[in-house]
Tab-separated table of C-alpha atoms in Angstrom:
chain	number	residue	atom	x	y	z
A	6	MET	CA	4.194	24.825	14.978
A	7	LYS	CA	5.555	25.062	11.452
A	8	THR	CA	8.520	22.759	11.918
A	9	PRO	CA	9.065	19.550	13.912
A	10	PRO	CA	9.901	20.149	17.595
A	11	THR	CA	13.582	20.092	18.434
A	12	ASP	CA	13.021	18.409	21.819
A	13	PRO	CA	13.589	14.721	21.008
A	14	GLU	CA	11.324	13.447	23.803
A	15	LEU	CA	8.432	15.606	22.604
A	16	LEU	CA	9.060	14.458	19.052
A	17	TYR	CA	9.013	10.814	20.146
A	18	ARG	CA	5.729	11.360	21.976
A	19	LEU	CA	4.114	13.052	18.985
A	20	ALA	CA	5.395	10.255	16.740
A	21	GLY	CA	3.851	7.765	19.169
A	22	GLU	CA	0.462	9.473	18.906
A	23	TYR	CA	0.814	9.540	15.124
A	24	VAL	CA	1.627	5.824	14.934
A	25	LEU	CA	-1.137	4.900	17.401
A	26	GLY	CA	-3.574	6.896	15.290
A	27	THR	CA	-4.719	9.116	18.170
A	28	MET	CA	-3.254	12.174	16.451
A	29	THR	CA	-5.993	13.308	14.072
A	30	GLY	CA	-7.087	16.019	11.653
A	31	PRO	CA	-4.724	18.800	10.542
A	32	ALA	CA	-2.130	17.787	13.148
A	33	ARG	CA	-1.965	14.305	11.617
A	34	ARG	CA	-1.611	15.631	8.083
A	35	ARG	CA	1.093	18.042	9.188
A	36	PHE	CA	2.978	15.287	10.984
A	37	ALA	CA	2.771	13.053	7.896
A	38	ARG	CA	4.298	15.901	5.903
A	39	TRP	CA	7.098	16.349	8.453
A	40	ARG	CA	7.772	12.652	8.220
A	41	GLU	CA	8.240	12.829	4.478
A	42	GLU	CA	10.581	15.782	4.780
A	43	SER	CA	12.608	14.866	7.840
A	44	ALA	CA	14.688	11.750	8.454
A	45	ARG	CA	14.599	12.565	12.194
A	46	VAL	CA	10.787	12.440	12.264
A	47	ASP	CA	10.764	9.302	10.121
A	48	GLU	CA	13.147	7.610	12.528
A	49	CYS	CA	10.851	8.335	15.492
A	50	CYS	CA	7.865	6.901	13.606
A	51	VAL	CA	9.786	3.763	12.630
A	52	PHE	CA	10.760	3.336	16.292
A	53	TRP	CA	7.103	3.078	17.321
A	54	GLU	CA	5.947	1.163	14.251
A	55	GLU	CA	8.432	-1.570	15.134
A	56	ARG	CA	8.100	-1.461	18.900
A	57	LEU	CA	4.310	-1.501	19.083
A	58	MET	CA	3.941	-4.470	16.721
A	59	PRO	CA	3.859	-7.032	19.570
A	60	LEU	CA	0.576	-5.451	20.703
A	61	LEU	CA	-1.018	-7.011	17.598
A	62	ARG	CA	-0.351	-10.554	18.718
A	63	GLU	CA	-3.811	-10.797	20.256
A	64	LEU	CA	-5.209	-10.847	16.705
A	65	LYS	CA	-5.735	-14.136	14.925
A	66	PRO	CA	-4.673	-14.293	11.273
A	67	LEU	CA	-7.674	-14.089	8.993
A	68	GLU	CA	-7.510	-15.412	5.444
A	69	PRO	CA	-8.976	-12.771	3.105
A	70	PRO	CA	-11.677	-13.982	0.678
A	71	ALA	CA	-10.453	-15.517	-2.577
A	72	HIS	CA	-11.682	-12.646	-4.752
A	73	VAL	CA	-9.315	-10.083	-3.219
A	74	TRP	CA	-6.069	-11.223	-4.846
A	75	PRO	CA	-7.433	-11.249	-8.447
A	76	ARG	CA	-8.636	-7.684	-7.892
A	77	ILE	CA	-5.168	-6.585	-6.795
A	78	GLU	CA	-3.691	-8.304	-9.851
A	79	ALA	CA	-6.212	-6.568	-12.085
A	80	ARG	CA	-5.583	-3.167	-10.541
A	81	LEU	CA	-1.866	-3.468	-11.071
A	82	ALA	CA	-2.347	-5.019	-14.524
A	83	LEU	CA	0.132	-7.709	-13.454
A	84	GLY	CA	-1.163	-10.126	-16.080
A	85	ASN	CA	-0.246	-7.585	-18.745
A	86	ARG	CA	3.188	-6.724	-17.511
A	87	ALA	CA	5.912	-6.916	-20.072
A	88	GLY	CA	8.044	-9.118	-17.864
A	89	GLY	CA	10.318	-7.753	-15.207
A	90	PRO	CA	13.964	-8.643	-15.362
A	91	VAL	CA	13.741	-11.134	-12.517
A	92	ARG	CA	10.249	-12.523	-13.002
A	93	ALA	CA	10.373	-16.063	-11.707
A	94	ALA	CA	10.073	-18.914	-14.151
A	95	ARG	CA	7.129	-20.144	-12.162
A	96	THR	CA	5.193	-16.961	-12.857
A	97	ARG	CA	5.778	-17.488	-16.553
A	98	ARG	CA	4.545	-21.065	-16.299
A	99	MET	CA	1.479	-19.973	-14.328
A	100	LEU	CA	0.741	-17.246	-16.831
A	101	ALA	CA	1.151	-19.705	-19.689
A	102	VAL	CA	-1.283	-22.124	-18.060
A	103	ALA	CA	-3.715	-19.315	-17.280
A	104	ALA	CA	-3.463	-18.042	-20.841
A	105	THR	CA	-4.178	-21.493	-22.250
A	106	VAL	CA	-7.218	-21.916	-20.014
A	107	LEU	CA	-8.452	-18.449	-20.839
A	108	LEU	CA	-7.993	-18.999	-24.567
A	109	THR	CA	-9.920	-22.258	-24.394
A	110	VAL	CA	-12.750	-20.636	-22.484
A	111	VAL	CA	-13.103	-17.528	-24.575
A	112	ALA	CA	-12.089	-18.890	-27.956
A	113	GLY	CA	-15.689	-19.327	-29.010
A	114	SER	CA	-16.747	-15.827	-28.068
A	115	LEU	CA	-14.174	-13.095	-27.636
A	116	LEU	CA	-11.580	-14.388	-30.012
A	117	TYR	CA	-14.176	-14.968	-32.701
A	118	ARG	CA	-15.607	-11.530	-32.173
A	119	SER	CA	-12.218	-9.891	-32.278
A	120	ARG	CA	-11.411	-11.660	-35.542
A	121	VAL	CA	-14.687	-10.627	-37.066
A	122	ALA	CA	-14.437	-7.071	-35.862
A	123	PRO	CA	-11.001	-6.087	-34.559
A	124	LEU	CA	-11.022	-2.979	-32.401
A	125	PRO	CA	-10.251	0.050	-34.542
A	126	THR	CA	-7.402	2.399	-33.694
A	127	LEU	CA	-8.973	5.562	-32.341
A	128	GLU	CA	-5.819	7.491	-31.622
A	129	ALA	CA	-2.099	6.954	-31.842
A	130	ALA	CA	1.074	8.544	-30.573
A	131	THR	CA	4.749	8.078	-31.177
A	132	VAL	CA	7.073	8.707	-28.264
A	133	ALA	CA	10.436	9.540	-29.759
A	134	THR	CA	13.855	10.781	-28.711
A	135	SER	CA	14.836	14.388	-29.357
A	136	THR	CA	16.446	13.241	-32.591
A	137	GLY	CA	13.153	11.714	-33.749
A	138	ALA	CA	14.007	8.031	-33.221
A	139	PRO	CA	10.774	6.323	-32.092
A	140	ILE	CA	10.920	4.519	-28.738
A	141	TRP	CA	7.280	3.551	-28.240
A	142	GLU	CA	4.446	3.425	-30.751
A	143	LEU	CA	1.134	3.692	-28.909
A	144	ARG	CA	-2.255	2.811	-30.326
A	145	ILE	CA	-5.508	3.310	-28.461
A	146	LEU	CA	-7.972	0.679	-29.559
A	147	GLY	CA	-11.697	0.737	-28.907
A	148	ARG	CA	-15.087	2.057	-29.761
A	149	ALA	CA	-16.741	5.152	-28.340
A	150	GLU	CA	-17.881	4.712	-24.736
A	151	THR	CA	-16.665	1.203	-23.967
A	152	PRO	CA	-13.211	1.024	-22.390
A	153	GLY	CA	-10.813	-0.403	-24.930
A	154	ALA	CA	-7.145	-1.270	-24.934
A	155	LEU	CA	-3.739	0.266	-25.346
A	156	ALA	CA	-1.272	-1.401	-27.699
A	157	ILE	CA	2.354	-0.554	-26.962
A	158	GLN	CA	5.111	-1.372	-29.413
A	159	THR	CA	8.473	-0.934	-27.768
A	160	ARG	CA	11.553	-0.295	-29.874
A	161	ALA	CA	15.188	0.084	-28.925
A	162	GLY	CA	16.282	2.775	-26.488
A	163	ALA	CA	13.512	2.214	-23.943
A	164	THR	CA	15.856	1.439	-21.060
A	165	PRO	CA	15.099	3.737	-18.099
A	166	PRO	CA	17.822	5.120	-15.811
A	167	THR	CA	19.182	2.635	-13.254
A	168	ALA	CA	16.592	1.495	-10.689
A	169	ARG	CA	13.904	3.630	-12.347
A	170	ALA	CA	10.927	2.925	-14.581
A	171	TYR	CA	9.250	4.878	-17.362
A	172	GLU	CA	5.560	5.506	-16.647
A	173	LEU	CA	3.034	6.594	-19.271
A	174	TRP	CA	0.406	9.257	-18.541
A	175	ALA	CA	-2.633	10.544	-20.358
A	176	LEU	CA	-2.805	14.344	-20.145
A	177	PRO	CA	-6.513	15.270	-20.241
A	178	LYS	CA	-7.166	18.889	-21.221
A	179	GLY	CA	-7.532	20.891	-18.019
A	180	GLY	CA	-7.278	17.761	-15.819
A	181	LYS	CA	-4.690	15.876	-13.803
A	182	PRO	CA	-2.490	13.248	-15.488
A	183	VAL	CA	-3.890	9.709	-15.366
A	184	SER	CA	-1.457	6.805	-15.245
A	185	LEU	CA	-1.527	4.332	-18.112
A	186	GLY	CA	0.985	2.088	-16.389
A	187	VAL	CA	4.698	1.455	-16.487
A	188	LEU	CA	6.146	1.183	-19.986
A	189	PRO	CA	7.973	-1.953	-21.082
A	190	ALA	CA	11.746	-1.638	-21.390
A	191	VAL	CA	12.216	-4.579	-23.737
A	192	ALA	CA	11.392	-4.571	-27.447
A	193	GLY	CA	8.079	-6.146	-28.430
A	194	THR	CA	4.373	-5.421	-28.555
A	195	ILE	CA	1.916	-5.763	-25.680
A	196	THR	CA	-1.762	-4.890	-25.394
A	197	ARG	CA	-3.157	-3.668	-22.122
A	198	THR	CA	-6.847	-3.472	-21.225
A	199	LEU	CA	-7.773	0.018	-20.073
A	200	ALA	CA	-9.769	0.782	-16.937
A	201	ALA	CA	-12.762	3.116	-17.144
A	202	ASN	CA	-10.893	6.098	-15.664
A	203	GLN	CA	-7.964	5.624	-18.059
A	204	TRP	CA	-10.372	5.415	-20.961
A	205	GLN	CA	-12.243	8.556	-19.959
A	206	ALA	CA	-8.962	10.422	-19.551
A	207	LEU	CA	-7.780	9.333	-22.992
A	208	LEU	CA	-11.043	10.437	-24.600
A	209	VAL	CA	-10.371	14.000	-23.500
A	210	ALA	CA	-6.566	13.925	-23.721
A	211	ASP	CA	-4.590	15.516	-26.491
A	212	ARG	CA	-1.151	14.440	-25.316
A	213	VAL	CA	0.640	11.673	-23.448
A	214	ALA	CA	3.692	12.063	-21.249
A	215	VAL	CA	6.370	9.726	-19.936
A	216	SER	CA	7.865	10.341	-16.491
A	217	ILE	CA	10.767	8.742	-14.646
A	218	GLU	CA	9.457	6.917	-11.565
A	219	PRO	CA	10.466	4.362	-8.944
A	220	PRO	CA	10.249	0.722	-10.102
A	221	GLY	CA	6.599	-0.295	-10.295
A	222	GLY	CA	5.442	3.243	-10.975
A	223	SER	CA	4.649	6.445	-9.121
A	224	PRO	CA	3.754	5.840	-5.464
A	225	THR	CA	1.329	8.765	-5.417
A	226	GLY	CA	-0.801	8.224	-8.518
A	227	GLN	CA	0.643	11.411	-10.010
A	228	PRO	CA	4.008	11.888	-11.730
A	229	THR	CA	6.739	12.281	-9.097
A	230	GLY	CA	9.871	12.241	-11.254
A	231	SER	CA	10.919	14.395	-14.163
A	232	ILE	CA	8.977	14.240	-17.428
A	233	ALA	CA	11.154	12.547	-20.043
A	234	PHE	CA	8.849	12.783	-23.067
A	235	VAL	CA	5.606	14.459	-24.144
A	236	SER	CA	3.902	13.439	-27.382
A	237	PRO	CA	0.691	14.563	-29.109
A	238	LEU	CA	-2.139	12.091	-29.709
A	239	ARG	CA	-3.268	11.958	-33.305
A	240	ARG	CA	-6.601	10.703	-34.627
A	241	GLY	CA	-6.734	7.253	-36.180
A	242	GLY	CA	-3.765	5.031	-36.968
B	19	MET	CA	18.522	1.106	16.378
B	20	SER	CA	16.659	-2.144	16.822
B	21	ALA	CA	17.088	-5.883	16.828
B	22	ASP	CA	18.627	-7.652	13.862
B	23	LEU	CA	16.421	-8.988	11.130
B	24	THR	CA	15.134	-12.500	11.730
B	25	ALA	CA	15.148	-15.113	8.969
B	26	GLU	CA	11.495	-14.316	8.369
B	27	ASP	CA	12.294	-10.600	8.078
B	28	GLU	CA	15.034	-11.425	5.566
B	29	ALA	CA	12.613	-13.480	3.486
B	30	LEU	CA	10.035	-10.692	3.477
B	31	ALA	CA	12.701	-8.113	2.604
B	32	ALA	CA	13.787	-10.305	-0.320
B	33	LEU	CA	10.192	-10.470	-1.566
B	34	LEU	CA	9.918	-6.681	-1.318
B	35	ALA	CA	13.107	-6.398	-3.366
B	36	GLY	CA	11.489	-8.718	-5.917
B	37	CYS	CA	8.441	-6.439	-6.075
B	38	ALA	CA	10.719	-3.443	-6.584
B	39	ALA	CA	12.248	-5.239	-9.560
B	40	GLY	CA	8.812	-5.842	-11.055
B	41	ASP	CA	8.489	-9.527	-10.136
B	42	ALA	CA	4.741	-10.202	-9.933
B	43	TYR	CA	5.365	-13.611	-8.382
B	44	ALA	CA	7.161	-11.942	-5.462
B	45	LEU	CA	4.039	-9.898	-4.767
B	46	GLU	CA	1.893	-13.018	-4.915
B	47	ARG	CA	4.140	-14.768	-2.395
B	48	LEU	CA	4.127	-11.687	-0.193
B	49	TYR	CA	0.337	-11.583	-0.354
B	50	ARG	CA	0.109	-15.229	0.625
B	51	ASP	CA	2.488	-14.736	3.534
B	52	VAL	CA	1.266	-11.497	5.068
B	53	SER	CA	-2.302	-10.848	3.935
B	54	PRO	CA	-3.865	-12.890	6.805
B	55	LEU	CA	-2.076	-10.667	9.329
B	56	LEU	CA	-2.920	-7.445	7.570
B	57	PHE	CA	-6.520	-8.512	6.988
B	58	ALA	CA	-7.006	-9.417	10.657
B	59	ALA	CA	-5.734	-5.980	11.684
B	60	LEU	CA	-7.905	-4.225	9.087
B	61	VAL	CA	-11.085	-6.068	10.061
B	62	ARG	CA	-10.451	-5.131	13.682
B	63	ILE	CA	-10.016	-1.443	12.872
B	64	LEU	CA	-12.663	-1.103	10.171
B	65	ARG	CA	-15.237	-3.517	11.608
B	66	ARG	CA	-16.668	-4.093	8.143
B	67	ARG	CA	-15.309	-6.875	6.005
B	68	SER	CA	-16.137	-5.232	2.689
B	69	LEU	CA	-14.266	-2.110	3.756
B	70	ALA	CA	-11.356	-4.194	5.077
B	71	GLU	CA	-11.145	-5.988	1.716
B	72	GLU	CA	-10.993	-2.664	-0.110
B	73	VAL	CA	-8.294	-1.294	2.148
B	74	LEU	CA	-6.343	-4.550	1.869
B	75	GLN	CA	-6.374	-4.151	-1.911
B	76	GLU	CA	-5.201	-0.551	-1.630
B	77	ALA	CA	-2.500	-1.572	0.809
B	78	PHE	CA	-1.067	-4.182	-1.556
B	79	VAL	CA	-1.188	-1.778	-4.484
B	80	ALA	CA	0.779	0.670	-2.320
B	81	ILE	CA	3.202	-2.039	-1.154
B	82	TRP	CA	3.919	-2.943	-4.791
B	83	GLN	CA	4.376	0.672	-5.787
B	84	ARG	CA	6.494	1.627	-2.788
B	85	ALA	CA	8.559	-1.568	-2.499
B	86	GLY	CA	11.446	0.219	-4.236
B	87	SER	CA	11.661	2.698	-1.373
B	88	TYR	CA	11.822	0.023	1.344
B	89	GLU	CA	15.126	-0.206	3.125
B	90	ARG	CA	16.288	-1.404	6.526
B	91	SER	CA	16.011	2.095	8.012
B	92	LYS	CA	12.248	1.947	7.321
B	93	GLY	CA	11.920	-0.752	9.968
B	94	ARG	CA	11.203	-4.449	9.845
B	95	PRO	CA	9.369	-5.440	6.649
B	96	MET	CA	6.292	-6.651	8.521
B	97	ALA	CA	6.042	-3.415	10.517
B	98	TRP	CA	6.530	-1.393	7.325
B	99	MET	CA	3.729	-3.222	5.519
B	100	MET	CA	1.446	-3.229	8.547
B	101	SER	CA	1.899	0.539	8.850
B	102	ILE	CA	0.875	1.085	5.231
B	103	ALA	CA	-2.310	-0.895	5.863
B	104	ARG	CA	-3.063	0.562	9.320
B	105	TYR	CA	-2.664	4.214	8.305
B	106	ARG	CA	-5.045	3.723	5.413
B	107	ALA	CA	-7.575	2.069	7.676
B	108	ILE	CA	-7.255	4.820	10.285
B	109	ASP	CA	-7.746	7.493	7.616
B	110	VAL	CA	-10.896	5.712	6.422
B	111	VAL	CA	-12.284	5.288	9.931
B	112	ARG	CA	-11.669	8.917	10.879
B	113	ARG	CA	-13.029	10.216	7.606
B	114	GLU	CA	-16.186	8.184	7.753
B	115	ARG	CA	-16.610	8.827	11.462
B	116	ARG	CA	-17.393	5.179	11.770
B	117	ALA	CA	-15.006	4.665	14.593
B	118	PRO	CA	-15.599	1.442	16.453
B	119	LEU	CA	-17.849	2.142	19.403
B	120	LEU	CA	-17.992	-1.244	20.973
B	121	VAL	CA	-14.792	-3.106	21.226
B	122	PRO	CA	-12.864	-5.355	21.167
B	123	GLU	CA	-14.233	-8.717	20.053
B	124	LEU	CA	-13.995	-9.779	16.439
B	125	PRO	CA	-17.459	-10.402	14.951
B	126	GLU	CA	-17.860	-14.186	15.032
B	127	SER	CA	-19.855	-14.288	11.822
B	128	ALA	CA	-17.080	-12.478	10.022
B	129	ALA	CA	-14.542	-15.034	11.176
B	130	ASP	CA	-16.797	-17.923	10.127
B	131	GLU	CA	-17.404	-16.386	6.751
B	132	ALA	CA	-13.701	-16.205	6.146
B	133	GLY	CA	-13.356	-19.929	6.611
B	134	ALA	CA	-9.688	-20.562	6.979
B	135	GLU	CA	-8.920	-18.852	10.211
B	136	SER	CA	-5.871	-20.124	11.940
B	137	ALA	CA	-6.074	-20.816	15.637
B	138	ASP	CA	-2.607	-19.426	16.224
B	139	ALA	CA	-1.997	-15.920	17.339
B	140	LEU	CA	0.083	-13.742	15.047
B	141	PRO	CA	3.632	-15.039	14.748
B	142	LEU	CA	5.109	-11.837	16.067
B	143	VAL	CA	8.431	-11.712	17.726
B	144	ARG	CA	8.187	-11.670	21.486
B	145	GLU	CA	10.627	-9.071	22.506
B	146	ALA	CA	11.752	-9.417	26.059
B	147	ALA	CA	12.466	-5.708	26.396
B	148	PHE	CA	9.058	-4.734	25.115
B	149	GLU	CA	7.314	-7.210	27.429
B	150	ARG	CA	9.229	-5.918	30.410
B	151	CYS	CA	8.497	-2.297	29.547
B	152	LEU	CA	4.842	-2.993	28.837
B	153	ALA	CA	4.534	-4.657	32.217
B	154	LEU	CA	5.728	-1.452	33.884
B	155	LEU	CA	2.701	0.482	32.601
B	156	SER	CA	-0.459	0.749	34.651
B	157	PRO	CA	-3.252	-1.569	33.440
B	158	VAL	CA	-5.313	1.388	32.246
B	159	GLN	CA	-2.361	2.834	30.277
B	160	ARG	CA	-1.806	-0.554	28.657
B	161	GLU	CA	-5.479	-0.860	27.771
B	162	CYS	CA	-5.555	2.590	26.174
B	163	LEU	CA	-2.492	1.863	24.029
B	164	GLN	CA	-3.983	-1.473	23.028
B	165	LEU	CA	-7.339	0.033	22.032
B	166	ALA	CA	-5.622	2.725	19.984
B	167	PHE	CA	-2.995	0.610	18.233
B	168	VAL	CA	-4.942	-2.603	17.676
B	169	GLY	CA	-8.473	-1.253	17.433
B	170	GLY	CA	-7.657	2.026	15.714
B	171	SER	CA	-9.744	3.857	18.329
B	172	SER	CA	-9.478	7.617	18.768
B	173	HIS	CA	-9.168	9.338	22.158
B	174	GLY	CA	-12.930	9.916	22.073
B	175	ASP	CA	-13.729	6.283	21.234
B	176	ILE	CA	-11.561	5.058	24.083
B	177	ALA	CA	-13.186	7.481	26.509
B	178	ARG	CA	-16.639	6.202	25.519
B	179	VAL	CA	-15.715	2.532	25.547
B	180	THR	CA	-13.924	2.616	28.875
B	181	GLY	CA	-16.289	5.144	30.475
B	182	ASN	CA	-13.474	7.521	31.352
B	183	ALA	CA	-13.043	11.255	30.872
B	184	LEU	CA	-11.419	12.334	27.607
B	185	GLY	CA	-8.707	14.234	29.492
B	186	SER	CA	-7.788	11.151	31.505
B	187	VAL	CA	-7.535	9.010	28.382
B	188	LYS	CA	-5.282	11.557	26.692
B	189	SER	CA	-2.950	11.749	29.644
B	190	TRP	CA	-2.818	7.943	30.114
B	191	ILE	CA	-1.785	7.551	26.503
B	192	ARG	CA	0.741	10.367	26.744
B	193	ARG	CA	2.280	8.991	29.921
B	194	GLY	CA	2.103	5.440	28.609
B	195	LEU	CA	4.099	6.454	25.542
B	196	GLU	CA	6.609	8.395	27.650
B	197	SER	CA	7.157	5.461	30.029
B	198	LEU	CA	7.497	2.968	27.194
B	199	ARG	CA	9.943	5.221	25.411
B	200	SER	CA	12.217	5.793	28.377
B	201	CYS	CA	12.099	2.118	29.354
B	202	LEU	CA	12.830	0.922	25.811
B	203	ARG	CA	15.627	3.452	25.440
B	204	ALA	CA	17.199	2.320	28.688
B	205	SER	CA	17.090	-1.327	27.621
B	206	ALA	CA	18.327	-0.696	24.053
């Protein structure tokens, strides 16, 4: 069966098996694809997803361990975000408090070290409009094998299309793009710590690209929207 | 298509809209509100807390990234988020072939370890129509649907756990779904 069945009752039953999880293997993958492509299939899945929820009431809520949330924050680099348009004042206060605590704790070590030996700029790129006006100045900071940081200076003209975000990608030679996160839309400079996979990708990348994505970034981990800019990485500052 | 959003649904939908706009605090609130429900479901399906923690992380990363695509037609916010978490867990279970063999109690030690377990059942809406339709199923059909949806069990797992033939399990689930569907449609 290459396309979803036309018989609605059959489609509802297949959707039920998909939602229950009893549809497996290639059939499951195919059904997931149908769902993405067809509003009719999606509707049948939503029907069961909503209707079967009461079956879960036998479960008792279970508080996840305290270390889970910080890991989610770290993975999404929420602490480094440039500040969404509607970020609550409370978040800013919490971040300010956290920053103060962090500064106090690390002042003796990290801060001192970074003053003594600031991370050198390994590579840099300028993402510019077609007329050559720079929008983002990117600097990759670090030393050899240890994951470093990405400094992003945002200039004017960084506003993405309505309800979209600009996402930055490293383009490793012969490899898949690796996300470097959503780019700030407001002018200013931020520095983002890079994860090991981002660092490895940058070490073998010769270009960066900027794609247009849903708010918060690509849902798939690969660019889903059109590529707005591609810029070469150059050695040193 | 389905019942109106409750006040709780509206609040969750507002938090999802906040996530879509890049509000990190909205995600934190959402995590506080719904992670105990998602985590309970994940521990039940995955049976291993470390794995459930990993999938919970992935689920919230996905919720943050996909919040912009949430709309009313995608279902109630809780069902939408639960589906993101459940499908990931089911993929992991099937891939690792570590499907739960013995069901359905939650490991006591796991619950103790977690500490703050609430004594209340999940605050899910009791839908009269669903209850009525569920009651029309045979006990064995109900049990099969329960094991699959709540426990993430495959046809084969359910056959082993309940000591029934695979063919019987498949047809109970198929007929259970068909009966539920026609009953729910009639009462919509």
